Amino acid sequence: MMSLLVHDDALLERLVKDQTGFLLLEAIEMLESRRDKLILRMHYLQSKDLPSIASELDIPIGTIYVAKGRALARLRRVLEGQATNADASRA
């Protein structure tokens, strides 16, 4: 019985991770900038480090760090807007 619980916990963890990844991808796709989308997808969904992304895109590493920071700020605004809209629709 214990091995079944461990298996179920692992399955549940994978489902949560998959759902979170899907929601993150959905939010990223709402961004306007193609570069923002690409950097965030590569870093968070493909688990690439920033130096690798800089190399692949032939962009200076400093530019990647700044672009990622700005993209995350934009993503936060998108997500905050979704949360506000969801709260308003429930009221």
PDB file of N, CA and C in Angstrom, residues 16-57:
ATOM      1  N   VAL A  16       0.875  18.550 -11.039  1.00  0.00           N
ATOM      2  CA  VAL A  16       0.944  19.943 -10.585  1.00  0.00           C
ATOM      3  C   VAL A  16       2.017  20.684 -11.364  1.00  0.00           C
ATOM      4  N   LYS A  17       3.175  20.046 -11.532  1.00  0.00           N
ATOM      5  CA  LYS A  17       4.267  20.671 -12.275  1.00  0.00           C
ATOM      6  C   LYS A  17       3.853  20.923 -13.727  1.00  0.00           C
ATOM      7  N   ASP A  18       3.205  19.947 -14.351  1.00  0.00           N
ATOM      8  CA  ASP A  18       2.742  20.109 -15.732  1.00  0.00           C
ATOM      9  C   ASP A  18       1.728  21.238 -15.837  1.00  0.00           C
ATOM     10  N   GLN A  19       0.795  21.307 -14.902  1.00  0.00           N
ATOM     11  CA  GLN A  19      -0.224  22.352 -14.906  1.00  0.00           C
ATOM     12  C   GLN A  19       0.414  23.723 -14.704  1.00  0.00           C
ATOM     13  N   THR A  20       1.374  23.798 -13.791  1.00  0.00           N
ATOM     14  CA  THR A  20       2.063  25.062 -13.547  1.00  0.00           C
ATOM     15  C   THR A  20       2.815  25.500 -14.796  1.00  0.00           C
ATOM     16  N   GLY A  21       3.481  24.565 -15.441  1.00  0.00           N
ATOM     17  CA  GLY A  21       4.194  24.871 -16.679  1.00  0.00           C
ATOM     18  C   GLY A  21       3.251  25.361 -17.761  1.00  0.00           C
ATOM     19  N   PHE A  22       2.100  24.723 -17.867  1.00  0.00           N
ATOM     20  CA  PHE A  22       1.108  25.137 -18.858  1.00  0.00           C
ATOM     21  C   PHE A  22       0.619  26.557 -18.572  1.00  0.00           C
ATOM     22  N   LEU A  23       0.320  26.845 -17.301  1.00  0.00           N
ATOM     23  CA  LEU A  23      -0.155  28.177 -16.936  1.00  0.00           C
ATOM     24  C   LEU A  23       0.922  29.233 -17.177  1.00  0.00           C
ATOM     25  N   LEU A  24       2.177  28.870 -16.878  1.00  0.00           N
ATOM     26  CA  LEU A  24       3.284  29.799 -17.120  1.00  0.00           C
ATOM     27  C   LEU A  24       3.427  30.068 -18.609  1.00  0.00           C
ATOM     28  N   LEU A  25       3.383  29.026 -19.420  1.00  0.00           N
ATOM     29  CA  LEU A  25       3.487  29.200 -20.868  1.00  0.00           C
ATOM     30  C   LEU A  25       2.345  30.067 -21.391  1.00  0.00           C
ATOM     31  N   GLU A  26       1.161  29.830 -20.903  1.00  0.00           N
ATOM     32  CA  GLU A  26      -0.007  30.619 -21.314  1.00  0.00           C
ATOM     33  C   GLU A  26       0.200  32.096 -20.987  1.00  0.00           C
ATOM     34  N   ALA A  27       0.723  32.384 -19.811  1.00  0.00           N
ATOM     35  CA  ALA A  27       0.977  33.771 -19.409  1.00  0.00           C
ATOM     36  C   ALA A  27       2.101  34.380 -20.249  1.00  0.00           C
ATOM     37  N   ILE A  28       3.157  33.619 -20.491  1.00  0.00           N
ATOM     38  CA  ILE A  28       4.270  34.118 -21.308  1.00  0.00           C
ATOM     39  C   ILE A  28       3.774  34.483 -22.700  1.00  0.00           C
ATOM     40  N   GLU A  29       2.901  33.664 -23.254  1.00  0.00           N
ATOM     41  CA  GLU A  29       2.409  33.921 -24.606  1.00  0.00           C
ATOM     42  C   GLU A  29       1.566  35.194 -24.689  1.00  0.00           C
ATOM     43  N   MET A  30       1.134  35.717 -23.560  1.00  0.00           N
ATOM     44  CA  MET A  30       0.358  36.953 -23.559  1.00  0.00           C
ATOM     45  C   MET A  30       1.256  38.192 -23.666  1.00  0.00           C
ATOM     46  N   LEU A  31       2.557  38.006 -23.509  1.00  0.00           N
ATOM     47  CA  LEU A  31       3.485  39.132 -23.642  1.00  0.00           C
ATOM     48  C   LEU A  31       3.556  39.575 -25.102  1.00  0.00           C
ATOM     49  N   GLU A  32       3.824  40.846 -25.319  1.00  0.00           N
ATOM     50  CA  GLU A  32       3.876  41.379 -26.681  1.00  0.00           C
ATOM     51  C   GLU A  32       5.213  41.117 -27.366  1.00  0.00           C
ATOM     52  N   SER A  33       6.298  41.229 -26.621  1.00  0.00           N
ATOM     53  CA  SER A  33       7.639  41.128 -27.201  1.00  0.00           C
ATOM     54  C   SER A  33       8.023  39.681 -27.499  1.00  0.00           C
ATOM     55  N   ARG A  34       8.422  39.430 -28.739  1.00  0.00           N
ATOM     56  CA  ARG A  34       8.891  38.090 -29.114  1.00  0.00           C
ATOM     57  C   ARG A  34      10.137  37.720 -28.314  1.00  0.00           C
ATOM     58  N   ARG A  35      11.019  38.710 -28.102  1.00  0.00           N
ATOM     59  CA  ARG A  35      12.249  38.434 -27.355  1.00  0.00           C
ATOM     60  C   ARG A  35      11.939  38.074 -25.905  1.00  0.00           C
ATOM     61  N   ASP A  36      11.000  38.801 -25.279  1.00  0.00           N
ATOM     62  CA  ASP A  36      10.600  38.472 -23.909  1.00  0.00           C
ATOM     63  C   ASP A  36      10.110  37.033 -23.831  1.00  0.00           C
ATOM     64  N   LYS A  37       9.246  36.669 -24.752  1.00  0.00           N
ATOM     65  CA  LYS A  37       8.691  35.312 -24.773  1.00  0.00           C
ATOM     66  C   LYS A  37       9.797  34.276 -24.921  1.00  0.00           C
ATOM     67  N   LEU A  38      10.698  34.525 -25.846  1.00  0.00           N
ATOM     68  CA  LEU A  38      11.762  33.574 -26.138  1.00  0.00           C
ATOM     69  C   LEU A  38      12.678  33.380 -24.935  1.00  0.00           C
ATOM     70  N   ILE A  39      13.114  34.474 -24.328  1.00  0.00           N
ATOM     71  CA  ILE A  39      14.020  34.381 -23.181  1.00  0.00           C
ATOM     72  C   ILE A  39      13.350  33.656 -22.019  1.00  0.00           C
ATOM     73  N   LEU A  40      12.112  34.007 -21.710  1.00  0.00           N
ATOM     74  CA  LEU A  40      11.426  33.362 -20.586  1.00  0.00           C
ATOM     75  C   LEU A  40      11.150  31.887 -20.866  1.00  0.00           C
ATOM     76  N   ARG A  41      10.761  31.556 -22.094  1.00  0.00           N
ATOM     77  CA  ARG A  41      10.534  30.146 -22.443  1.00  0.00           C
ATOM     78  C   ARG A  41      11.818  29.335 -22.291  1.00  0.00           C
ATOM     79  N   MET A  42      12.895  29.888 -22.846  1.00  0.00           N
ATOM     80  CA  MET A  42      14.167  29.166 -22.800  1.00  0.00           C
ATOM     81  C   MET A  42      14.632  28.971 -21.356  1.00  0.00           C
ATOM     82  N   HIS A  43      14.491  30.009 -20.540  1.00  0.00           N
ATOM     83  CA  HIS A  43      15.004  29.933 -19.171  1.00  0.00           C
ATOM     84  C   HIS A  43      14.112  29.095 -18.264  1.00  0.00           C
ATOM     85  N   TYR A  44      12.826  29.360 -18.253  1.00  0.00           N
ATOM     86  CA  TYR A  44      11.937  28.709 -17.290  1.00  0.00           C
ATOM     87  C   TYR A  44      11.331  27.401 -17.772  1.00  0.00           C
ATOM     88  N   LEU A  45      11.094  27.264 -19.048  1.00  0.00           N
ATOM     89  CA  LEU A  45      10.450  26.040 -19.528  1.00  0.00           C
ATOM     90  C   LEU A  45      11.449  25.032 -20.094  1.00  0.00           C
ATOM     91  N   GLN A  46      12.573  25.546 -20.640  1.00  0.00           N
ATOM     92  CA  GLN A  46      13.598  24.642 -21.157  1.00  0.00           C
ATOM     93  C   GLN A  46      14.777  24.512 -20.204  1.00  0.00           C
ATOM     94  N   SER A  47      14.719  25.219 -19.073  1.00  0.00           N
ATOM     95  CA  SER A  47      15.736  25.156 -18.008  1.00  0.00           C
ATOM     96  C   SER A  47      17.144  25.494 -18.492  1.00  0.00           C
ATOM     97  N   LYS A  48      17.242  26.450 -19.410  1.00  0.00           N
ATOM     98  CA  LYS A  48      18.556  26.881 -19.887  1.00  0.00           C
ATOM     99  C   LYS A  48      19.044  28.026 -19.016  1.00  0.00           C
ATOM    100  N   ASP A  49      20.348  28.026 -18.745  1.00  0.00           N
ATOM    101  CA  ASP A  49      20.891  29.130 -17.957  1.00  0.00           C
ATOM    102  C   ASP A  49      21.100  30.351 -18.864  1.00  0.00           C
ATOM    103  N   LEU A  50      21.222  31.500 -18.226  1.00  0.00           N
ATOM    104  CA  LEU A  50      21.299  32.747 -18.997  1.00  0.00           C
ATOM    105  C   LEU A  50      22.531  32.827 -19.897  1.00  0.00           C
ATOM    106  N   PRO A  51      23.708  32.377 -19.470  1.00  0.00           N
ATOM    107  CA  PRO A  51      24.841  32.394 -20.403  1.00  0.00           C
ATOM    108  C   PRO A  51      24.593  31.548 -21.663  1.00  0.00           C
ATOM    109  N   SER A  52      23.931  30.403 -21.512  1.00  0.00           N
ATOM    110  CA  SER A  52      23.606  29.563 -22.675  1.00  0.00           C
ATOM    111  C   SER A  52      22.639  30.285 -23.610  1.00  0.00           C
ATOM    112  N   ILE A  53      21.660  30.958 -23.025  1.00  0.00           N
ATOM    113  CA  ILE A  53      20.692  31.704 -23.832  1.00  0.00           C
ATOM    114  C   ILE A  53      21.398  32.816 -24.583  1.00  0.00           C
ATOM    115  N   ALA A  54      22.276  33.526 -23.892  1.00  0.00           N
ATOM    116  CA  ALA A  54      23.032  34.612 -24.532  1.00  0.00           C
ATOM    117  C   ALA A  54      23.835  34.082 -25.715  1.00  0.00           C
ATOM    118  N   SER A  55      24.468  32.951 -25.512  1.00  0.00           N
ATOM    119  CA  SER A  55      25.260  32.346 -26.579  1.00  0.00           C
ATOM    120  C   SER A  55      24.391  31.921 -27.755  1.00  0.00           C
ATOM    121  N   GLU A  56      23.281  31.241 -27.464  1.00  0.00           N
ATOM    122  CA  GLU A  56      22.387  30.775 -28.532  1.00  0.00           C
ATOM    123  C   GLU A  56      21.801  31.931 -29.346  1.00  0.00           C
ATOM    124  N   LEU A  57      21.445  33.007 -28.643  1.00  0.00           N
ATOM    125  CA  LEU A  57      20.805  34.137 -29.328  1.00  0.00           C
ATOM    126  C   LEU A  57      21.807  35.165 -29.830  1.00  0.00           C
TER     127      LEU A  57
END
